[in-house]
Coordinates of C-alpha atoms and ligand atoms in Angstrom, one line a residue:
M88 CA -142.7 -74.6 131.0
T89 CA -146.1 -75.8 129.9
P90 CA -146.1 -79.6 129.6
N91 CA -146.6 -80.8 126.1
N92 CA -147.9 -84.2 127.2
P93 CA -151.6 -84.1 126.3
S94 CA -152.7 -86.2 129.1
Q95 CA -151.3 -83.7 131.7
L96 CA -153.2 -80.8 130.2
P97 CA -156.6 -79.4 131.0
Q98 CA -159.0 -79.7 128.1
D99 CA -158.5 -76.2 126.7
Q100 CA -154.8 -76.7 126.6
Q101 CA -154.6 -80.1 124.9
R102 CA -153.0 -80.5 121.6
I103 CA -155.6 -80.1 118.9
Q104 CA -155.1 -81.0 115.3
F105 CA -156.8 -80.1 112.0
N106 CA -159.0 -83.0 110.9
T107 CA -157.7 -83.5 107.4
R108 CA -154.6 -82.6 105.3
L109 CA -156.7 -80.5 103.0
G110 CA -158.2 -78.7 106.0
A111 CA -154.7 -77.8 107.2
I112 CA -153.8 -76.4 103.8
A113 CA -157.1 -74.6 103.3
T114 CA -156.7 -73.0 106.7
T115 CA -153.2 -71.9 106.1
V116 CA -154.0 -70.5 102.7
G117 CA -157.1 -68.9 104.2
S118 CA -154.9 -67.1 106.7
A119 CA -152.5 -65.9 104.0
I120 CA -155.2 -64.9 101.5
G121 CA -157.2 -61.9 102.6
L122 CA -157.3 -58.2 102.5
G123 CA -153.5 -58.2 102.2
N124 CA -153.9 -59.5 98.7
I125 CA -157.0 -57.8 97.5
W126 CA -156.9 -54.5 99.4
R127 CA -153.3 -53.9 100.5
F128 CA -151.3 -55.3 97.6
P129 CA -153.0 -53.0 94.9
Y130 CA -152.7 -49.9 97.0
E131 CA -149.1 -50.6 98.0
A132 CA -148.2 -51.4 94.4
G133 CA -150.1 -48.3 93.3
T134 CA -148.3 -45.9 95.7
H135 CA -144.9 -47.5 95.1
G136 CA -144.7 -47.3 91.3
G137 CA -146.3 -50.5 90.1
G138 CA -143.9 -52.8 88.3
A139 CA -140.8 -52.1 90.4
F140 CA -142.8 -52.9 93.5
M141 CA -144.2 -56.0 92.0
L142 CA -140.8 -57.3 91.0
C143 CA -139.4 -56.8 94.5
Y144 CA -142.5 -58.3 96.0
I145 CA -142.2 -61.5 94.1
G146 CA -138.5 -61.7 94.7
F147 CA -139.0 -61.3 98.4
I148 CA -141.7 -64.0 98.5
I149 CA -139.4 -66.5 96.9
I150 CA -136.1 -65.7 98.7
L151 CA -137.3 -64.6 102.1
G152 CA -140.9 -65.5 102.4
I153 CA -141.1 -69.2 101.6
P154 CA -138.0 -70.2 103.6
V155 CA -139.3 -68.3 106.6
V156 CA -142.7 -70.0 106.2
V157 CA -140.9 -73.4 106.4
A158 CA -139.0 -72.2 109.4
E159 CA -142.2 -71.2 111.2
F160 CA -143.9 -74.5 110.2
M161 CA -141.0 -76.5 111.7
M162 CA -141.1 -74.6 115.0
G163 CA -144.9 -74.9 115.2
R164 CA -145.4 -78.5 114.4
G165 CA -142.2 -79.5 116.2
T166 CA -143.4 -78.1 119.5
G167 CA -147.2 -78.0 119.2
L168 CA -147.0 -74.8 121.1
N169 CA -147.8 -71.0 120.8
V170 CA -145.2 -68.6 119.6
F171 CA -143.8 -67.9 123.0
G172 CA -143.8 -71.5 124.2
A173 CA -142.2 -72.8 121.0
F174 CA -139.1 -70.6 121.5
R175 CA -138.9 -71.6 125.1
K176 CA -139.2 -75.3 124.4
L177 CA -136.6 -75.2 121.7
A178 CA -134.1 -73.0 123.5
P179 CA -134.7 -73.4 127.2
G180 CA -133.0 -71.0 129.5
T181 CA -132.4 -68.4 126.9
S182 CA -134.2 -65.1 126.1
W183 CA -135.4 -66.1 122.7
H184 CA -139.0 -66.6 123.9
Y185 CA -139.3 -62.8 124.4
L186 CA -139.7 -62.6 120.7
G187 CA -143.1 -64.1 121.3
Y188 CA -144.1 -60.7 122.6
V189 CA -143.2 -59.1 119.4
G190 CA -145.4 -61.5 117.5
I191 CA -148.3 -61.0 119.9
L192 CA -148.0 -57.2 119.7
A193 CA -147.9 -57.3 115.9
S194 CA -150.9 -59.6 115.8
L195 CA -153.0 -57.3 118.0
M196 CA -152.0 -54.2 116.0
I197 CA -152.8 -55.9 112.7
L198 CA -156.1 -57.3 114.1
S199 CA -157.1 -53.7 115.1
F200 CA -156.7 -52.0 111.7
Y201 CA -157.6 -55.0 109.7
S202 CA -161.0 -55.3 111.4
V203 CA -161.7 -51.7 110.3
V204 CA -161.1 -52.6 106.6
A205 CA -163.1 -55.8 107.0
G206 CA -165.9 -53.6 108.4
W207 CA -165.7 -51.5 105.2
T208 CA -166.2 -54.7 103.1
V209 CA -169.4 -55.4 105.1
E210 CA -170.7 -51.9 104.5
Y211 CA -170.0 -52.2 100.8
C212 CA -171.6 -55.6 100.6
W213 CA -174.7 -54.1 102.2
Q214 CA -174.7 -51.0 100.0
S215 CA -174.3 -53.1 96.9
A216 CA -177.2 -55.2 97.9
I217 CA -179.5 -52.2 98.4
G218 CA -178.3 -50.6 95.2
A219 CA -176.7 -47.6 96.9
L220 CA -173.4 -47.9 94.9
D221 CA -174.8 -46.6 91.7
F222 CA -172.6 -43.7 90.5
E223 CA -171.3 -42.5 87.2
T224 CA -167.9 -40.9 87.8
A225 CA -164.7 -41.7 89.7
D226 CA -165.1 -38.6 91.7
E227 CA -168.6 -39.6 92.9
Y228 CA -167.2 -43.0 94.1
H229 CA -164.4 -41.2 95.9
A230 CA -166.7 -38.8 97.6
H231 CA -169.1 -41.5 98.6
F232 CA -166.3 -43.6 100.3
D233 CA -164.9 -40.5 101.9
E234 CA -168.3 -39.6 103.4
F235 CA -168.8 -43.1 104.8
C236 CA -165.3 -43.3 106.3
S237 CA -165.3 -39.9 107.9
G238 CA -168.7 -40.5 109.4
N239 CA -167.4 -42.1 112.6
W240 CA -170.4 -44.2 113.6
R241 CA -170.9 -46.5 110.7
P242 CA -167.3 -47.5 110.3
L243 CA -167.2 -48.1 114.1
L244 CA -170.3 -50.1 114.1
W245 CA -169.1 -52.4 111.3
T246 CA -165.8 -52.9 113.0
W247 CA -167.6 -54.0 116.1
I248 CA -169.9 -56.3 114.2
F249 CA -167.0 -57.8 112.4
L250 CA -165.1 -58.4 115.7
A251 CA -168.2 -59.9 117.2
L252 CA -168.4 -62.4 114.4
N253 CA -164.7 -63.2 114.7
F254 CA -165.3 -63.8 118.4
V255 CA -168.2 -66.1 117.9
I256 CA -166.3 -68.4 115.5
L257 CA -163.1 -68.4 117.6
I258 CA -164.9 -69.4 120.7
R259 CA -166.1 -72.6 119.0
G260 CA -162.4 -73.7 118.6
V261 CA -160.1 -74.5 115.8
S262 CA -161.3 -77.4 113.8
K263 CA -165.1 -76.8 114.2
G264 CA -165.2 -73.2 113.3
I265 CA -162.1 -72.1 111.3
E266 CA -161.4 -75.2 109.3
K267 CA -165.0 -75.8 108.1
M268 CA -165.3 -72.2 106.9
S269 CA -162.0 -72.1 105.0
N270 CA -162.7 -75.3 103.1
I271 CA -165.9 -74.0 101.6
L272 CA -165.1 -70.4 101.0
M273 CA -161.6 -70.2 99.5
P274 CA -162.4 -71.9 96.2
I275 CA -165.4 -69.7 95.6
L276 CA -163.4 -66.6 96.1
F277 CA -160.7 -67.9 93.7
L278 CA -163.3 -68.5 90.9
L279 CA -164.8 -65.1 91.3
L280 CA -161.5 -63.4 91.0
I281 CA -160.8 -65.2 87.8
V282 CA -164.1 -64.0 86.4
F283 CA -163.4 -60.4 87.3
C284 CA -159.9 -60.7 86.0
I285 CA -161.2 -61.7 82.6
N286 CA -163.7 -58.8 82.6
S287 CA -160.9 -56.3 83.5
L288 CA -158.8 -57.5 80.6
T289 CA -161.5 -56.4 78.2
L290 CA -161.6 -52.8 79.5
D291 CA -160.4 -50.0 77.2
K292 CA -157.2 -49.2 78.9
A293 CA -156.4 -52.7 80.1
S294 CA -153.0 -52.6 78.5
E295 CA -152.0 -49.4 80.3
G296 CA -153.0 -51.0 83.6
L297 CA -151.0 -54.1 82.8
K298 CA -148.0 -52.1 81.8
F299 CA -148.1 -50.2 85.1
L300 CA -148.2 -53.5 87.0
F301 CA -145.9 -55.7 85.0
H302 CA -143.4 -53.3 83.4
P303 CA -140.8 -52.4 86.0
D304 CA -139.6 -48.8 85.8
F305 CA -136.2 -49.2 87.5
S306 CA -135.9 -45.5 88.1
Q307 CA -138.8 -46.0 90.6
L308 CA -136.7 -48.5 92.6
S309 CA -135.9 -47.0 96.0
S310 CA -135.3 -48.1 99.5
K311 CA -138.9 -47.1 100.3
V312 CA -140.2 -49.4 97.5
M313 CA -138.0 -52.2 98.8
L314 CA -139.1 -51.9 102.4
G315 CA -142.7 -51.6 101.3
A316 CA -142.5 -54.7 99.1
M317 CA -140.7 -56.7 101.9
G318 CA -143.4 -55.6 104.4
Q319 CA -146.1 -56.6 101.9
A320 CA -144.5 -60.0 101.4
F321 CA -144.5 -60.7 105.1
F322 CA -148.0 -59.3 105.7
S323 CA -149.4 -61.3 102.8
L324 CA -147.9 -64.5 104.0
S325 CA -149.0 -63.9 107.6
L326 CA -145.3 -64.2 108.4
G327 CA -142.9 -63.1 111.1
L328 CA -145.4 -63.0 114.0
G329 CA -145.9 -66.6 114.7
C330 CA -149.2 -67.0 112.8
M331 CA -147.9 -69.8 110.6
M332 CA -146.2 -71.3 113.6
T333 CA -149.4 -71.3 115.6
Y334 CA -151.3 -72.9 112.7
A335 CA -148.5 -75.5 112.1
S336 CA -148.9 -76.5 115.7
Y337 CA -152.3 -78.0 114.6
F338 CA -150.7 -79.9 111.7
N339 CA -150.5 -83.6 112.0
D340 CA -147.5 -85.8 111.1
E341 CA -148.7 -86.3 107.5
T342 CA -148.6 -82.7 106.5
R343 CA -145.6 -82.0 104.2
L344 CA -144.1 -78.8 105.3
V345 CA -142.0 -77.7 102.3
K346 CA -144.8 -78.6 99.9
S347 CA -147.4 -76.7 102.0
A348 CA -145.1 -73.7 102.2
F349 CA -144.8 -73.5 98.4
L350 CA -148.5 -74.0 97.9
T351 CA -149.3 -71.3 100.4
G352 CA -146.7 -68.9 98.8
G353 CA -147.8 -69.8 95.3
L354 CA -151.6 -69.4 95.8
D355 CA -151.2 -66.3 97.9
T356 CA -149.0 -64.6 95.2
M357 CA -151.4 -65.7 92.5
V358 CA -154.3 -64.0 94.3
A359 CA -152.4 -60.8 94.7
I360 CA -151.5 -60.7 91.0
L361 CA -155.1 -61.5 90.1
A362 CA -156.2 -58.6 92.3
G363 CA -153.7 -56.3 90.6
V364 CA -154.9 -57.4 87.2
I365 CA -158.5 -56.6 88.2
I366 CA -157.7 -53.2 89.7
F367 CA -155.1 -51.5 87.5
P368 CA -156.9 -51.8 84.1
A369 CA -159.9 -50.3 85.8
V370 CA -157.9 -47.5 87.5
F371 CA -156.6 -46.3 84.1
T372 CA -159.9 -46.9 82.2
F373 CA -161.9 -44.9 84.7
G374 CA -159.3 -42.2 85.1
M375 CA -158.4 -42.7 88.7
S376 CA -155.1 -42.3 90.5
P377 CA -153.2 -45.6 91.2
A378 CA -151.7 -43.8 94.3
A379 CA -154.9 -43.2 96.1
G380 CA -153.8 -45.2 99.1
P381 CA -155.8 -47.5 101.4
T382 CA -159.1 -46.4 99.9
L383 CA -158.1 -47.4 96.3
V384 CA -159.9 -50.7 96.1
F385 CA -163.1 -49.4 97.6
E386 CA -163.3 -46.7 95.0
V387 CA -162.2 -48.7 92.0
L388 CA -164.1 -52.0 92.5
P389 CA -167.6 -50.5 92.6
S390 CA -166.9 -48.7 89.3
I391 CA -165.9 -52.0 87.7
F392 CA -169.1 -53.7 89.0
H393 CA -171.1 -50.7 87.7
S394 CA -169.9 -51.4 84.2
L395 CA -171.1 -55.0 84.3
P396 CA -174.5 -56.4 83.7
F397 CA -176.1 -57.3 87.0
G398 CA -173.4 -55.2 88.6
A399 CA -175.1 -54.9 92.0
A400 CA -175.3 -58.7 92.3
W401 CA -171.6 -59.2 91.4
S402 CA -170.7 -56.5 93.8
T403 CA -172.6 -57.9 96.7
L404 CA -171.2 -61.3 96.1
F405 CA -167.6 -60.0 95.8
F406 CA -167.7 -57.9 98.9
F407 CA -169.3 -60.8 100.8
L408 CA -166.4 -63.1 99.8
L409 CA -163.9 -60.4 100.6
F410 CA -165.4 -60.1 104.0
L411 CA -165.2 -63.9 104.4
A412 CA -161.5 -63.9 103.3
S413 CA -160.8 -61.3 105.9
L414 CA -162.5 -63.4 108.5
T415 CA -160.3 -66.4 107.8
S416 CA -157.3 -64.1 108.2
T417 CA -158.5 -62.4 111.4
L418 CA -159.2 -65.8 112.9
S419 CA -155.6 -66.8 112.3
M420 CA -154.1 -63.6 113.7
S421 CA -156.4 -63.8 116.8
E422 CA -155.3 -67.4 117.3
I423 CA -151.8 -66.3 118.0
S424 CA -152.6 -64.4 121.2
I425 CA -155.5 -66.8 122.2
K426 CA -153.1 -69.7 122.1
F427 CA -150.6 -67.7 124.1
F428 CA -153.1 -66.8 126.8
I429 CA -154.3 -70.4 127.0
Q430 CA -150.9 -72.1 127.1
E431 CA -148.8 -69.5 128.9
K432 CA -151.3 -67.8 131.2
G433 CA -153.5 -70.8 131.9
M434 CA -156.7 -69.1 130.7
T435 CA -159.7 -70.9 129.3
R436 CA -160.4 -70.6 125.6
R437 CA -163.4 -68.5 126.4
G438 CA -161.4 -66.1 128.6
A439 CA -158.6 -65.9 126.1
T440 CA -161.0 -65.1 123.3
C441 CA -162.7 -62.4 125.3
L442 CA -159.4 -60.8 126.2
N443 CA -158.3 -60.8 122.6
G444 CA -161.6 -59.4 121.5
A445 CA -161.5 -56.6 124.1
I446 CA -158.1 -55.4 123.1
A447 CA -159.1 -55.5 119.4
L448 CA -162.3 -53.6 120.2
V449 CA -160.4 -50.7 121.9
F450 CA -157.6 -50.4 119.3
G451 CA -159.9 -51.2 116.4
S452 CA -162.2 -48.3 117.4
L453 CA -159.2 -45.9 117.4
C454 CA -158.2 -47.1 114.0
A455 CA -161.8 -46.7 112.7
L456 CA -161.9 -43.2 113.9
S457 CA -158.6 -42.4 112.2
F458 CA -160.6 -41.6 109.1
G459 CA -163.0 -39.5 111.0
D460 CA -162.6 -37.5 114.2
L461 CA -159.2 -38.8 115.0
G462 CA -157.9 -38.0 111.5
S463 CA -155.9 -35.0 112.7
F464 CA -154.3 -37.0 115.5
T465 CA -151.0 -38.1 114.2
I466 CA -147.8 -39.7 115.5
C467 CA -144.7 -39.3 113.3
G468 CA -147.0 -37.9 110.7
M469 CA -149.2 -41.0 110.6
T470 CA -152.8 -41.6 111.8
I471 CA -153.2 -44.4 114.3
F472 CA -154.5 -46.6 111.5
N473 CA -151.5 -45.9 109.3
L474 CA -149.1 -46.1 112.2
F475 CA -150.3 -49.6 113.2
D476 CA -150.2 -50.7 109.5
Y477 CA -146.7 -49.3 108.9
V478 CA -145.1 -50.4 112.2
S479 CA -146.5 -53.9 112.1
S480 CA -146.0 -54.7 108.5
N481 CA -142.8 -52.9 107.7
I482 CA -140.9 -53.3 111.0
L483 CA -142.3 -55.9 113.3
L484 CA -143.0 -58.6 110.8
P485 CA -139.7 -58.5 108.9
F486 CA -137.9 -58.2 112.2
G487 CA -139.7 -61.2 113.6
G488 CA -139.1 -63.1 110.3
M489 CA -135.4 -62.3 110.5
M490 CA -135.1 -63.6 114.1
I491 CA -137.1 -66.7 113.3
A492 CA -134.8 -67.5 110.4
I493 CA -131.7 -66.9 112.6
F494 CA -133.2 -69.1 115.3
V495 CA -134.1 -72.0 113.1
G496 CA -130.9 -71.7 111.0
W497 CA -128.4 -71.4 113.9
K498 CA -130.1 -72.6 117.1
M499 CA -132.7 -75.2 116.4
D500 CA -131.6 -78.8 116.6
R501 CA -130.6 -80.3 113.2
G502 CA -132.1 -83.7 114.0
L503 CA -135.5 -82.1 114.7
I504 CA -135.3 -80.1 111.5
R505 CA -134.6 -83.2 109.5
N506 CA -137.4 -85.0 111.2
E507 CA -139.8 -82.2 110.6
L508 CA -138.9 -81.9 107.0
S509 CA -139.1 -85.6 106.3
N510 CA -142.1 -86.2 108.5
Y511 CA -140.0 -88.5 110.8
G512 CA -138.4 -90.4 107.9
Q513 CA -141.7 -91.0 106.0
H514 CA -140.2 -89.5 102.8
Q515 CA -137.0 -88.1 101.4
V516 CA -136.2 -84.5 101.7
R517 CA -134.7 -83.0 98.6
G518 CA -132.9 -79.7 98.7
M519 CA -132.6 -79.5 102.4
G520 CA -129.1 -78.0 102.1
F521 CA -130.4 -75.2 99.8
L522 CA -133.4 -74.5 102.1
M523 CA -131.1 -74.3 105.1
F524 CA -128.8 -72.0 103.3
C525 CA -131.7 -69.7 102.5
I526 CA -132.9 -69.8 106.2
R527 CA -129.4 -69.4 107.7
F528 CA -127.9 -66.7 105.3
I529 CA -130.2 -65.4 102.6
A530 CA -133.3 -64.5 104.7
P531 CA -131.5 -62.8 107.7
V532 CA -129.0 -61.0 105.6
G533 CA -131.6 -60.0 103.0
I534 CA -133.9 -58.6 105.6
L535 CA -131.1 -56.8 107.4
L536 CA -129.9 -55.2 104.1
V537 CA -133.4 -53.9 103.3
F538 CA -133.7 -52.5 106.9
L539 CA -130.2 -50.8 106.7
N540 CA -131.0 -49.5 103.3
S541 CA -134.3 -48.0 104.5
I542 CA -132.8 -46.1 107.3
G543 CA -130.1 -44.8 105.0
I544 CA -127.1 -46.7 106.3
I545 CA -126.3 -48.4 103.0
Ligands
LIG796 N1 -152.0 -62.5 105.4 C1 -153.2 -61.9 105.7 C2 -153.7 -61.2 104.4 O1 -153.1 -61.2 103.4 C3 -153.1 -60.9 106.8 C4 -152.4 -61.5 108.0 C5 -151.3 -60.9 108.5 C6 -153.0 -62.6 108.6 C7 -150.7 -61.4 109.7 C8 -152.4 -63.1 109.8 C9 -151.3 -62.5 110.3 O2 -154.8 -60.6 104.4

């Protein structure tokens, strides 16, 4: 096992910590908030009937998401290790650490398709800046995006550029690169979302959009909707693959885990709802289909900006911030495997970052081509892009989350749990019994039920 005594470790493997408490929170929230909220949530809600999806999503965030975030935090800070090493340190001599591979696989799959969408944001930022997104009808916006996506080279190029940027920041290490960026950018994104939200509420068919999002039509509730909402909750909270665990390994002893989990869950959900409130009024006002799928946001947002004074400037700024929000998320998902390569395989940070980047480059390219030349190549009826998205979000993340909840609930040392929750006795922990009940019973049973339901067993 990798020694956890800092003095015995080479420099790249020493325990690093975030500089400030605010930095720790901003980075965690930065990981959670990203394309998952602004791109994935609206299209998932749109294809899964709106209100019913939203209701399940919020329910899953509260009863499954937040308890599993706390569980990952406890494992991460308690060990200071990567996802593989944390399981091995806490349950030596068992097979639990193999779960680390699930997390690493999921993180690489997500990084691959996510970088493609992040590349789209860069293209749209650029196109807004040069005034190329100036159309009148919804069909024109649709055709424009279609043409870009199916063009092979431009999506590929932006994916590579995005991955290169991700690489450059990662190689500088955790607190210098990631923490500084998150502190500055997240508040700006938040403000901008509020401005756009207010604007969307003034659109003609705003009430129809809000009804679609907030008025659950229970006849739409199906196992597919529930699985989708559960996957979205895990994806949006960066949960079930050891991302929160890896970041928590950089927390210091001052960080309050339960409070941080609620804050992360709360802010993340708020941003998703804001995104929904921006998108759906526009979808109905401009006569688009809410079920357009992954391309939804890239067709709807430009039409919103078009209707605003100084639309091109708003659009450039928004896509720029969306790109940055994606970057803070890809940094966190890359960190999972980088930390694993460093601590378990003895690689240097430089080597680990290169390996992570190389894998993402190959699979990211395949995902980018899924909208072009590889569009007809399908596995189980899904393109590589859709397959990576579906398998990671709907299967691997909830499965990982379920196992983490079982591990922390039933296997992890109670004394360590108490210490982690109370910061080694620095403050009282209220509600520990309820939290542990959620981790031991509600989260694993809830996830299992949704799984069984989705494969038709119940
Ligand atoms: N939570 C991120 C988002 O919403 C995506 C993510 C998933 C990040 C898994 C890290 C790990 O965009």
